[in-house]
Coordinates of C-alpha atoms in Angstrom, one line a residue:
M267 CA 5.8 9.2 -9.1
K268 CA 3.3 6.5 -8.3
I269 CA 1.6 5.7 -5.0
S270 CA 1.3 2.2 -3.6
L271 CA -0.7 0.7 -0.8
G272 CA 1.6 -1.7 1.1
P273 CA 0.3 -5.0 2.6
I274 CA -1.8 -4.7 5.8
H275 CA 0.5 -5.4 8.7
Y276 CA -2.2 -6.0 11.3
Y277 CA -4.7 -8.8 11.9
W278 CA -8.1 -7.5 10.8
S279 CA -11.3 -9.3 10.4
K280 CA -12.4 -10.6 7.0
E281 CA -15.1 -8.0 6.8
D282 CA -12.7 -5.1 7.6
I283 CA -10.2 -6.3 5.0
E284 CA -12.8 -6.7 2.3
Q285 CA -14.3 -3.3 3.0
F286 CA -10.9 -1.7 3.0
Y287 CA -10.0 -2.9 -0.4
R288 CA -13.5 -2.2 -1.8
S289 CA -12.9 1.4 -0.8
A290 CA -9.3 1.3 -2.2
E291 CA -10.7 0.5 -5.6
Q292 CA -11.7 4.2 -5.8
W293 CA -8.5 5.7 -4.3
P294 CA -5.8 7.4 -6.4
V295 CA -3.3 4.5 -5.8
D296 CA -1.5 2.8 -8.7
I297 CA -0.2 -0.3 -6.9
V298 CA -1.7 -2.5 -4.2
Y299 CA 0.2 -5.2 -2.2
L300 CA -1.9 -8.0 -0.9
G301 CA -1.3 -10.8 1.6
E302 CA 0.0 -11.7 5.0
T303 CA 3.5 -10.6 5.7
V304 CA 3.7 -10.9 9.5
C305 CA 2.3 -14.2 10.9
A306 CA 1.1 -17.3 9.2
K307 CA -1.4 -18.0 12.0
R308 CA -3.5 -15.1 10.8
R309 CA -6.0 -16.7 8.5
A310 CA -9.0 -14.4 8.3
L311 CA -8.8 -14.8 4.5
R312 CA -8.1 -17.9 2.5
R313 CA -5.9 -17.8 -0.5
A314 CA -9.0 -17.8 -2.8
D315 CA -10.3 -14.7 -0.9
W316 CA -7.1 -12.8 -1.5
L317 CA -7.2 -13.7 -5.2
D318 CA -10.8 -12.5 -5.4
I319 CA -9.7 -9.1 -4.0
A320 CA -6.8 -9.1 -6.4
A321 CA -9.1 -9.6 -9.4
R322 CA -11.4 -6.8 -8.3
L323 CA -8.5 -4.4 -7.8
T324 CA -7.1 -5.4 -11.2
D325 CA -10.5 -4.6 -12.8
A326 CA -10.3 -1.2 -11.1
G327 CA -7.1 -0.5 -12.9
K328 CA -4.6 -1.2 -10.0
E329 CA -1.4 -3.2 -10.3
V330 CA -1.6 -6.0 -7.8
V331 CA 1.4 -7.5 -6.1
L332 CA 1.2 -10.6 -3.8
S333 CA 3.4 -10.1 -0.7
T334 CA 5.1 -13.0 1.2
L335 CA 5.9 -13.6 4.8
A336 CA 9.1 -12.0 6.2
L337 CA 9.7 -14.8 8.6
L338 CA 9.0 -18.5 7.7
E339 CA 8.8 -20.8 10.7
A340 CA 7.3 -24.1 9.5
N341 CA 7.1 -26.4 6.4
S342 CA 3.5 -25.3 6.0
D343 CA 4.7 -21.7 5.6
L344 CA 7.0 -22.8 2.9
L345 CA 4.2 -24.7 1.1
Q346 CA 2.1 -21.5 1.1
L347 CA 5.1 -19.5 -0.2
E348 CA 5.5 -22.0 -3.0
K349 CA 1.9 -21.5 -4.1
I350 CA 2.2 -17.7 -4.0
C351 CA 5.4 -17.8 -6.1
A352 CA 3.9 -20.2 -8.6
N353 CA 0.9 -18.0 -9.4
A354 CA 0.7 -17.1 -13.0
N355 CA -1.2 -13.8 -12.7
Y356 CA 0.5 -11.5 -10.3
I357 CA 4.0 -10.3 -9.6
V358 CA 5.3 -11.3 -6.1
E359 CA 7.0 -9.2 -3.4
A360 CA 9.7 -11.3 -1.9
N361 CA 10.3 -10.5 1.8
D362 CA 12.9 -13.1 2.5
M363 CA 15.5 -15.0 0.5
S364 CA 13.4 -18.2 0.4
A365 CA 11.0 -16.3 -1.9
V366 CA 13.9 -14.9 -3.9
H367 CA 15.2 -18.4 -4.4
L368 CA 11.8 -19.6 -5.7
L369 CA 11.4 -16.7 -8.0
A370 CA 14.9 -16.2 -9.3
G371 CA 15.4 -16.7 -13.0
R372 CA 11.8 -17.5 -13.5
V373 CA 9.7 -14.3 -13.3
P374 CA 10.3 -10.7 -12.4
F375 CA 9.7 -9.9 -8.7
V376 CA 9.8 -7.0 -6.1
A377 CA 12.5 -7.1 -3.5
G378 CA 10.6 -6.1 -0.4
P379 CA 11.8 -3.9 2.5
H380 CA 12.7 -6.9 4.7
I381 CA 15.4 -8.0 2.2
N382 CA 18.8 -6.7 3.5
C383 CA 19.8 -4.6 0.6
Y384 CA 22.2 -1.8 1.6
N385 CA 24.7 -1.5 -1.2
S386 CA 24.9 -1.5 -5.0
E387 CA 26.4 -5.0 -5.1
T388 CA 23.4 -6.5 -3.5
L389 CA 21.1 -4.4 -5.6
S390 CA 22.8 -5.6 -8.7
L391 CA 22.6 -9.2 -7.6
L392 CA 18.9 -8.9 -7.0
A393 CA 18.5 -7.5 -10.4
E394 CA 20.4 -10.4 -11.9
L395 CA 18.0 -12.8 -10.1
G396 CA 15.0 -11.0 -11.6
A397 CA 14.1 -8.1 -9.3
T398 CA 12.6 -5.2 -11.2
R399 CA 11.7 -3.1 -8.1
W400 CA 13.2 -2.7 -4.7
V401 CA 11.9 -1.2 -1.5
P402 CA 14.9 0.0 0.6
P403 CA 15.0 -1.1 4.3
V404 CA 13.2 1.6 6.3
E405 CA 16.3 2.6 8.2
L406 CA 18.3 3.7 5.1
P407 CA 18.9 7.4 4.9
A408 CA 18.1 9.5 1.9
T409 CA 21.8 10.0 1.2
T410 CA 22.4 6.3 0.8
I411 CA 19.2 5.8 -1.2
G412 CA 20.4 8.7 -3.5
T413 CA 23.8 7.0 -4.0
L414 CA 22.1 3.8 -4.9
Q415 CA 19.8 5.6 -7.3
N416 CA 22.8 6.8 -9.2
T417 CA 24.2 3.2 -9.6
R418 CA 21.0 1.1 -9.7
P419 CA 20.6 -1.4 -12.5
E420 CA 18.8 -0.3 -15.6
A421 CA 14.9 -0.7 -15.3
M422 CA 15.1 -1.2 -11.5
E423 CA 12.3 0.8 -9.8
T424 CA 12.7 2.3 -6.3
E425 CA 9.8 2.4 -3.9
V426 CA 10.1 4.2 -0.6
F427 CA 8.1 3.5 2.6
A428 CA 6.6 7.0 3.0
Y429 CA 3.8 6.7 5.7
G430 CA 2.9 4.3 8.5
Y431 CA 4.4 2.6 11.6
L432 CA 7.8 1.4 10.6
P433 CA 8.3 -2.4 10.5
L434 CA 11.5 -2.7 12.5
S435 CA 12.0 -6.3 13.3
F436 CA 10.5 -9.8 13.5
S437 CA 11.0 -12.5 16.2
A438 CA 10.2 -16.2 16.6
R439 CA 8.5 -15.1 19.8
C440 CA 5.1 -13.3 19.8
F441 CA 5.3 -10.0 21.6
T442 CA 1.5 -9.7 21.9
A443 CA 1.1 -13.2 23.4
R444 CA 4.0 -12.5 25.8
A445 CA 2.4 -9.3 26.9
D446 CA -0.7 -11.2 27.9
N447 CA 1.4 -13.9 29.6
V448 CA 0.4 -16.7 27.3
G449 CA 2.5 -19.0 25.2
K450 CA 2.8 -18.4 21.4
D451 CA 1.0 -21.7 20.6
E452 CA -1.9 -20.6 22.8
C453 CA -2.2 -17.1 21.5
E454 CA -5.7 -17.7 20.0
Q455 CA -4.8 -15.0 17.4
R456 CA -5.4 -12.3 20.1
C457 CA -3.6 -9.7 18.0
I458 CA -7.0 -9.3 16.2
R459 CA -7.9 -7.3 19.3
D460 CA -5.3 -4.7 18.3
P461 CA -6.2 -3.6 14.8
E462 CA -3.6 -0.8 15.0
G463 CA -1.1 -2.7 17.1
R464 CA -0.4 -2.4 20.8
P465 CA 1.7 0.5 22.2
L466 CA 4.7 -0.2 24.3
F467 CA 5.8 2.7 26.6
T468 CA 8.9 3.5 28.4
Q469 CA 8.9 4.1 32.2
E470 CA 8.7 7.8 31.3
H471 CA 5.5 7.1 29.5
E472 CA 6.9 7.7 26.0
R473 CA 5.5 5.5 23.3
L474 CA 8.6 3.6 22.1
F475 CA 7.4 0.7 20.0
T476 CA 4.2 -0.8 18.7
M477 CA 3.7 -4.6 19.3
N478 CA 2.1 -6.4 16.4
G479 CA 2.3 -10.1 17.0
I480 CA 5.8 -11.3 16.1
Q481 CA 6.5 -7.9 14.6
L482 CA 7.9 -4.8 16.3
Q483 CA 7.1 -1.5 14.8
S484 CA 8.0 2.1 15.6
G485 CA 6.1 3.8 18.4
I486 CA 4.9 6.6 16.1
P487 CA 4.2 6.7 12.4
C488 CA 6.8 7.7 9.8
N489 CA 5.6 10.6 7.6
L490 CA 7.6 11.6 4.5
L491 CA 4.9 13.8 3.0
Y492 CA 7.2 16.8 3.1
E493 CA 10.0 14.8 1.4
T494 CA 8.0 14.1 -1.8
G495 CA 9.7 17.0 -3.7
A496 CA 13.1 15.6 -2.7
M497 CA 12.1 12.1 -3.8
L498 CA 10.9 13.4 -7.1
D499 CA 14.3 15.1 -7.6
M500 CA 16.0 11.8 -6.7
G501 CA 14.0 9.9 -9.3
I502 CA 12.1 7.8 -6.7
D503 CA 9.5 5.9 -8.7
I504 CA 6.9 5.0 -6.0
V505 CA 5.9 6.1 -2.5
R506 CA 4.3 3.4 -0.2
I507 CA 1.5 4.1 2.2
S508 CA 1.1 1.5 4.9
P509 CA -2.6 0.7 5.5
Q510 CA -4.3 2.0 8.7
L511 CA -7.7 1.0 9.9
K512 CA -8.8 4.6 9.8
D513 CA -8.0 7.6 7.5
T514 CA -6.0 5.8 4.9
D515 CA -8.1 7.4 2.2
T516 CA -7.2 10.8 3.5
I517 CA -3.5 9.9 3.7
V518 CA -3.5 8.6 0.1
K519 CA -5.3 11.7 -1.2
T520 CA -2.9 14.0 0.6
F521 CA 0.1 12.2 -0.8
H522 CA -1.5 12.2 -4.3
A523 CA -2.0 16.0 -4.1
A524 CA 1.7 16.5 -3.0
V525 CA 3.0 14.2 -5.8
D526 CA 0.9 16.2 -8.3
G527 CA 2.3 19.4 -6.8
T528 CA -1.0 20.9 -5.9
S529 CA -1.0 21.1 -2.1
I530 CA 0.1 19.7 1.2
S531 CA -2.3 19.5 4.1
E532 CA -1.0 20.6 7.5
G533 CA -3.4 18.1 9.0
M534 CA -1.2 15.3 7.7
L535 CA 1.5 16.4 10.1
R536 CA -0.5 15.8 13.2
S537 CA 1.9 15.1 16.1
P538 CA 3.7 12.9 16.8
V539 CA 5.3 11.6 13.6
C540 CA 8.8 10.8 12.7
N541 CA 11.2 10.9 9.7
G542 CA 14.6 10.6 11.5
Y543 CA 15.9 7.7 9.4
W544 CA 15.4 9.6 6.2
H545 CA 17.6 12.4 7.5
G546 CA 20.3 10.0 9.0
L547 CA 19.1 10.7 12.5
P548 CA 17.6 8.5 15.2
G549 CA 14.4 7.1 13.7
M550 CA 12.0 8.5 16.2
T551 CA 13.0 12.1 15.6
F552 CA 11.3 14.5 13.2
M553 CA 13.0 17.1 11.1
H554 CA 11.1 19.7 9.0
A555 CA 12.0 19.8 5.4
H556 CA 14.2 22.7 4.4
N557 CA 11.6 24.1 2.1
D558 CA 8.9 23.9 4.9

């Protein structure tokens, strides 16, 4: 089973992004997803900068995938999408059906977690269009993923979101701008002040969600470290780690050890974390693995 680094969900500075991926060149990850998936207004890096990072990661032996926006809102977004899909060097992760349309029948692609694929018919259709890998929506339970594993098209890889704040939804409104009582058009990319998102609490002071611009994430990170054995038995091909500003190297190395069957660090289960969706429960809950 391989390990991937998903795209960075947050708005980081150019310096932080470049340093993160220079470090990632040395990490035991097999696949790295690059690019902006949340908001087109985030332009810390130009397209040429992303391609420079992609070239360095490729030289370091990583498979590079270019990720696309999950929500396109303007013609300029579509023009950028067309450029990404037309690139001749890297496979593309399609995060909405516009990208699927541009890639279909032309080159292989990855069906990202924001494509609504919940049954074997949709998975087969994506395969017919050229998908060679799919990332199940984060709310799918293991039982459903297991059923789809048994009927998935030949040569279709399955990649499971295994660690990080769960990307739950996108909105045409900007949650971060609204929280600061400014309009979306006057946001001044203020989400760069929240490199790990901004917590949203209930009246009982429970962290319910994480605001990340137009994206809403889970309030606590998902951690499927203790499910790696079950995923191996299911034939899952790849586990995805969502980049965090701190400690991503530790998270990657811990998953790498678990995948290799050497050890699992208790420190990786620092509270609170969740895995409810995997077990068919409310997403914010946590259930210990049966073999724990």
